[in-house]
């Protein structure tokens, strides 16, 4: 009888450990390349409140406004923008030139519940501007 209960207890502990490991995986939002079908998806729906979602953005989505300075320094920058529930707009570096050496990987703090809108802008030092915003509509995700 003890052996039967031990097996049940071992199975329950294994399930609990697996659940904790899955819940500790950092959330992410992926924006795939044109060759991958322009797919956009979150690692979970809704995104979990708290922590931060890493942004995985394929820079080949915004190829307009490109050009280099002195052959190897990008003269362009892709910036991500986001807002929660139509509130203030926040921004983060995604690709290209950054005035900050070794900028942090793109991420968004999930510190507000509700609607999260995201869009991207590519600008160049020559005045060019292009957008990735789902044909004029921002990408929306739910945070709970």
PDB file of C-alpha atoms in Angstrom:
ATOM      1  CA  UNK A   1       0.000   0.000   0.000  1.00  0.00           C
ATOM      2  CA  UNK A   2       2.832   2.392   0.799  1.00  0.00           C
ATOM      3  CA  UNK A   3       4.397   1.668  -2.589  1.00  0.00           C
ATOM      4  CA  UNK A   4       1.146   2.549  -4.382  1.00  0.00           C
ATOM      5  CA  UNK A   5       0.890   5.873  -2.519  1.00  0.00           C
ATOM      6  CA  UNK A   6       4.554   6.598  -3.155  1.00  0.00           C
ATOM      7  CA  UNK A   7       4.033   6.238  -6.921  1.00  0.00           C
ATOM      8  CA  UNK A   8       1.055   8.585  -6.771  1.00  0.00           C
ATOM      9  CA  UNK A   9       3.039  11.097  -4.699  1.00  0.00           C
ATOM     10  CA  UNK A  10       6.000  10.883  -7.088  1.00  0.00           C
ATOM     11  CA  UNK A  11       3.714  11.490 -10.081  1.00  0.00           C
ATOM     12  CA  UNK A  12       2.097  14.494  -8.355  1.00  0.00           C
ATOM     13  CA  UNK A  13       5.492  16.023  -7.495  1.00  0.00           C
ATOM     14  CA  UNK A  14       6.714  15.515 -11.082  1.00  0.00           C
ATOM     15  CA  UNK A  15       3.612  17.253 -12.446  1.00  0.00           C
ATOM     16  CA  UNK A  16       4.065  20.160 -10.033  1.00  0.00           C
ATOM     17  CA  UNK A  17       7.734  20.605 -10.975  1.00  0.00           C
ATOM     18  CA  UNK A  18       6.850  20.558 -14.699  1.00  0.00           C
ATOM     19  CA  UNK A  19       4.093  23.144 -14.131  1.00  0.00           C
ATOM     20  CA  UNK A  20       6.454  25.471 -12.273  1.00  0.00           C
ATOM     21  CA  UNK A  21       9.102  25.136 -15.022  1.00  0.00           C
ATOM     22  CA  UNK A  22       6.557  26.028 -17.702  1.00  0.00           C
ATOM     23  CA  UNK A  23       5.187  28.981 -15.731  1.00  0.00           C
ATOM     24  CA  UNK A  24       8.702  30.376 -15.232  1.00  0.00           C
ATOM     25  CA  UNK A  25       9.398  30.575 -18.959  1.00  0.00           C
ATOM     26  CA  UNK A  26       9.729  34.242 -19.875  1.00  0.00           C
ATOM     27  CA  UNK A  27       6.958  35.472 -22.176  1.00  0.00           C
ATOM     28  CA  UNK A  28       7.840  36.597 -25.683  1.00  0.00           C
ATOM     29  CA  UNK A  29       6.232  38.208 -28.707  1.00  0.00           C
ATOM     30  CA  UNK A  30       7.591  37.179 -32.109  1.00  0.00           C
ATOM     31  CA  UNK A  31       7.413  39.140 -35.358  1.00  0.00           C
ATOM     32  CA  UNK A  32       8.558  36.800 -38.133  1.00  0.00           C
ATOM     33  CA  UNK A  33      10.178  37.672 -41.446  1.00  0.00           C
ATOM     34  CA  UNK A  34       8.356  37.950 -44.780  1.00  0.00           C
ATOM     35  CA  UNK A  35       9.811  34.558 -45.779  1.00  0.00           C
ATOM     36  CA  UNK A  36       8.082  33.091 -42.686  1.00  0.00           C
ATOM     37  CA  UNK A  37       4.744  34.580 -43.700  1.00  0.00           C
ATOM     38  CA  UNK A  38       4.870  37.805 -41.666  1.00  0.00           C
ATOM     39  CA  UNK A  39       3.472  35.845 -38.709  1.00  0.00           C
ATOM     40  CA  UNK A  40       3.051  37.597 -35.364  1.00  0.00           C
ATOM     41  CA  UNK A  41       2.382  35.646 -32.179  1.00  0.00           C
ATOM     42  CA  UNK A  42       2.788  35.723 -28.413  1.00  0.00           C
ATOM     43  CA  UNK A  43       4.168  32.823 -26.390  1.00  0.00           C
ATOM     44  CA  UNK A  44       0.896  32.785 -24.452  1.00  0.00           C
ATOM     45  CA  UNK A  45      -2.512  34.373 -24.720  1.00  0.00           C
ATOM     46  CA  UNK A  46      -3.096  36.262 -22.566  1.00  0.00           C
ATOM     47  CA  UNK A  47       0.417  37.398 -21.691  1.00  0.00           C
ATOM     48  CA  UNK A  48       1.080  37.079 -17.953  1.00  0.00           C
ATOM     49  CA  UNK A  49       1.026  40.268 -15.883  1.00  0.00           C
ATOM     50  CA  UNK A  50       4.396  41.078 -14.256  1.00  0.00           C
ATOM     51  CA  UNK A  51       7.891  40.550 -15.565  1.00  0.00           C
ATOM     52  CA  UNK A  52       8.748  41.482 -19.135  1.00  0.00           C
ATOM     53  CA  UNK A  53       8.044  40.073 -22.592  1.00  0.00           C
ATOM     54  CA  UNK A  54      11.045  39.738 -24.856  1.00  0.00           C
ATOM     55  CA  UNK A  55      10.458  41.070 -28.355  1.00  0.00           C
ATOM     56  CA  UNK A  56      11.787  38.876 -31.138  1.00  0.00           C
ATOM     57  CA  UNK A  57      11.686  41.086 -34.206  1.00  0.00           C
ATOM     58  CA  UNK A  58      13.070  40.108 -37.610  1.00  0.00           C
ATOM     59  CA  UNK A  59      14.563  43.322 -39.046  1.00  0.00           C
ATOM     60  CA  UNK A  60      13.792  42.111 -42.592  1.00  0.00           C
ATOM     61  CA  UNK A  61      10.187  43.177 -41.910  1.00  0.00           C
ATOM     62  CA  UNK A  62      11.262  46.834 -42.345  1.00  0.00           C
ATOM     63  CA  UNK A  63      13.829  47.134 -45.118  1.00  0.00           C
ATOM     64  CA  UNK A  64      12.890  50.655 -46.197  1.00  0.00           C
ATOM     65  CA  UNK A  65      15.054  53.545 -44.979  1.00  0.00           C
ATOM     66  CA  UNK A  66      18.287  51.582 -44.987  1.00  0.00           C
ATOM     67  CA  UNK A  67      21.772  52.928 -45.635  1.00  0.00           C
ATOM     68  CA  UNK A  68      25.128  52.944 -43.903  1.00  0.00           C
ATOM     69  CA  UNK A  69      27.484  55.690 -42.802  1.00  0.00           C
ATOM     70  CA  UNK A  70      31.185  55.095 -43.533  1.00  0.00           C
ATOM     71  CA  UNK A  71      30.340  51.655 -45.010  1.00  0.00           C
ATOM     72  CA  UNK A  72      29.703  49.814 -41.741  1.00  0.00           C
ATOM     73  CA  UNK A  73      27.727  52.045 -39.350  1.00  0.00           C
ATOM     74  CA  UNK A  74      23.944  51.864 -39.807  1.00  0.00           C
ATOM     75  CA  UNK A  75      22.358  55.184 -40.736  1.00  0.00           C
ATOM     76  CA  UNK A  76      18.953  53.797 -39.754  1.00  0.00           C
ATOM     77  CA  UNK A  77      17.182  52.645 -36.590  1.00  0.00           C
ATOM     78  CA  UNK A  78      14.160  50.442 -35.973  1.00  0.00           C
ATOM     79  CA  UNK A  79      12.283  51.601 -32.878  1.00  0.00           C
ATOM     80  CA  UNK A  80       9.450  49.701 -31.241  1.00  0.00           C
ATOM     81  CA  UNK A  81       6.571  51.611 -29.700  1.00  0.00           C
ATOM     82  CA  UNK A  82       3.932  50.344 -27.295  1.00  0.00           C
ATOM     83  CA  UNK A  83       1.078  51.538 -25.143  1.00  0.00           C
ATOM     84  CA  UNK A  84      -1.252  49.988 -22.622  1.00  0.00           C
ATOM     85  CA  UNK A  85      -4.969  50.748 -22.814  1.00  0.00           C
ATOM     86  CA  UNK A  86      -4.479  53.818 -25.074  1.00  0.00           C
ATOM     87  CA  UNK A  87      -2.199  55.386 -22.449  1.00  0.00           C
ATOM     88  CA  UNK A  88       1.185  57.064 -22.935  1.00  0.00           C
ATOM     89  CA  UNK A  89       3.418  55.724 -25.721  1.00  0.00           C
ATOM     90  CA  UNK A  90       6.728  54.130 -24.675  1.00  0.00           C
ATOM     91  CA  UNK A  91       9.598  53.241 -27.028  1.00  0.00           C
ATOM     92  CA  UNK A  92      12.519  50.815 -27.216  1.00  0.00           C
ATOM     93  CA  UNK A  93      15.437  50.157 -29.567  1.00  0.00           C
ATOM     94  CA  UNK A  94      15.066  47.131 -31.857  1.00  0.00           C
ATOM     95  CA  UNK A  95      17.783  47.202 -34.549  1.00  0.00           C
ATOM     96  CA  UNK A  96      20.213  49.397 -36.452  1.00  0.00           C
ATOM     97  CA  UNK A  97      22.017  52.374 -34.979  1.00  0.00           C
ATOM     98  CA  UNK A  98      21.836  52.949 -31.235  1.00  0.00           C
ATOM     99  CA  UNK A  99      23.375  55.880 -29.391  1.00  0.00           C
ATOM    100  CA  UNK A 100      23.718  53.527 -26.410  1.00  0.00           C
ATOM    101  CA  UNK A 101      26.649  51.093 -26.701  1.00  0.00           C
ATOM    102  CA  UNK A 102      25.422  47.503 -26.385  1.00  0.00           C
ATOM    103  CA  UNK A 103      21.725  48.350 -26.022  1.00  0.00           C
ATOM    104  CA  UNK A 104      19.581  45.882 -24.082  1.00  0.00           C
ATOM    105  CA  UNK A 105      17.622  43.245 -25.953  1.00  0.00           C
ATOM    106  CA  UNK A 106      14.159  44.540 -26.903  1.00  0.00           C
ATOM    107  CA  UNK A 107      11.528  43.872 -24.248  1.00  0.00           C
ATOM    108  CA  UNK A 108       8.336  45.327 -22.831  1.00  0.00           C
ATOM    109  CA  UNK A 109       7.530  45.366 -19.107  1.00  0.00           C
ATOM    110  CA  UNK A 110       4.153  43.721 -18.563  1.00  0.00           C
ATOM    111  CA  UNK A 111       3.257  45.993 -15.658  1.00  0.00           C
ATOM    112  CA  UNK A 112      -0.277  46.920 -16.741  1.00  0.00           C
ATOM    113  CA  UNK A 113      -3.258  44.651 -17.319  1.00  0.00           C
ATOM    114  CA  UNK A 114      -5.405  45.014 -20.423  1.00  0.00           C
ATOM    115  CA  UNK A 115      -4.704  45.867 -24.061  1.00  0.00           C
ATOM    116  CA  UNK A 116      -1.078  46.113 -25.193  1.00  0.00           C
ATOM    117  CA  UNK A 117      -0.614  47.763 -28.606  1.00  0.00           C
ATOM    118  CA  UNK A 118       2.757  47.451 -30.395  1.00  0.00           C
ATOM    119  CA  UNK A 119       4.096  48.927 -33.647  1.00  0.00           C
ATOM    120  CA  UNK A 120       7.493  49.566 -35.216  1.00  0.00           C
ATOM    121  CA  UNK A 121       9.103  52.489 -37.002  1.00  0.00           C
ATOM    122  CA  UNK A 122      12.227  52.582 -39.161  1.00  0.00           C
ATOM    123  CA  UNK A 123      13.887  55.982 -39.562  1.00  0.00           C
ATOM    124  CA  UNK A 124      17.103  57.065 -41.222  1.00  0.00           C
ATOM    125  CA  UNK A 125      19.437  60.009 -40.870  1.00  0.00           C
ATOM    126  CA  UNK A 126      18.289  61.074 -44.348  1.00  0.00           C
ATOM    127  CA  UNK A 127      14.698  61.706 -43.210  1.00  0.00           C
ATOM    128  CA  UNK A 128      13.106  58.445 -44.365  1.00  0.00           C
ATOM    129  CA  UNK A 129      10.348  56.908 -42.228  1.00  0.00           C
ATOM    130  CA  UNK A 130       8.577  53.534 -42.614  1.00  0.00           C
ATOM    131  CA  UNK A 131       6.151  51.596 -40.403  1.00  0.00           C
ATOM    132  CA  UNK A 132       5.308  48.025 -39.446  1.00  0.00           C
ATOM    133  CA  UNK A 133       1.866  48.277 -37.911  1.00  0.00           C
ATOM    134  CA  UNK A 134      -0.322  45.588 -39.487  1.00  0.00           C
ATOM    135  CA  UNK A 135      -1.538  47.697 -42.408  1.00  0.00           C
ATOM    136  CA  UNK A 136      -2.141  50.782 -40.272  1.00  0.00           C
ATOM    137  CA  UNK A 137      -3.516  48.917 -37.263  1.00  0.00           C
ATOM    138  CA  UNK A 138      -1.172  48.244 -34.379  1.00  0.00           C
ATOM    139  CA  UNK A 139      -0.564  44.707 -33.130  1.00  0.00           C
ATOM    140  CA  UNK A 140      -2.683  43.998 -30.030  1.00  0.00           C
ATOM    141  CA  UNK A 141      -2.118  41.563 -27.170  1.00  0.00           C
ATOM    142  CA  UNK A 142      -3.965  40.935 -23.921  1.00  0.00           C
ATOM    143  CA  UNK A 143      -2.072  41.124 -20.596  1.00  0.00           C
ATOM    144  CA  UNK A 144      -3.718  39.473 -17.547  1.00  0.00           C
TER     145      UNK A 144
END
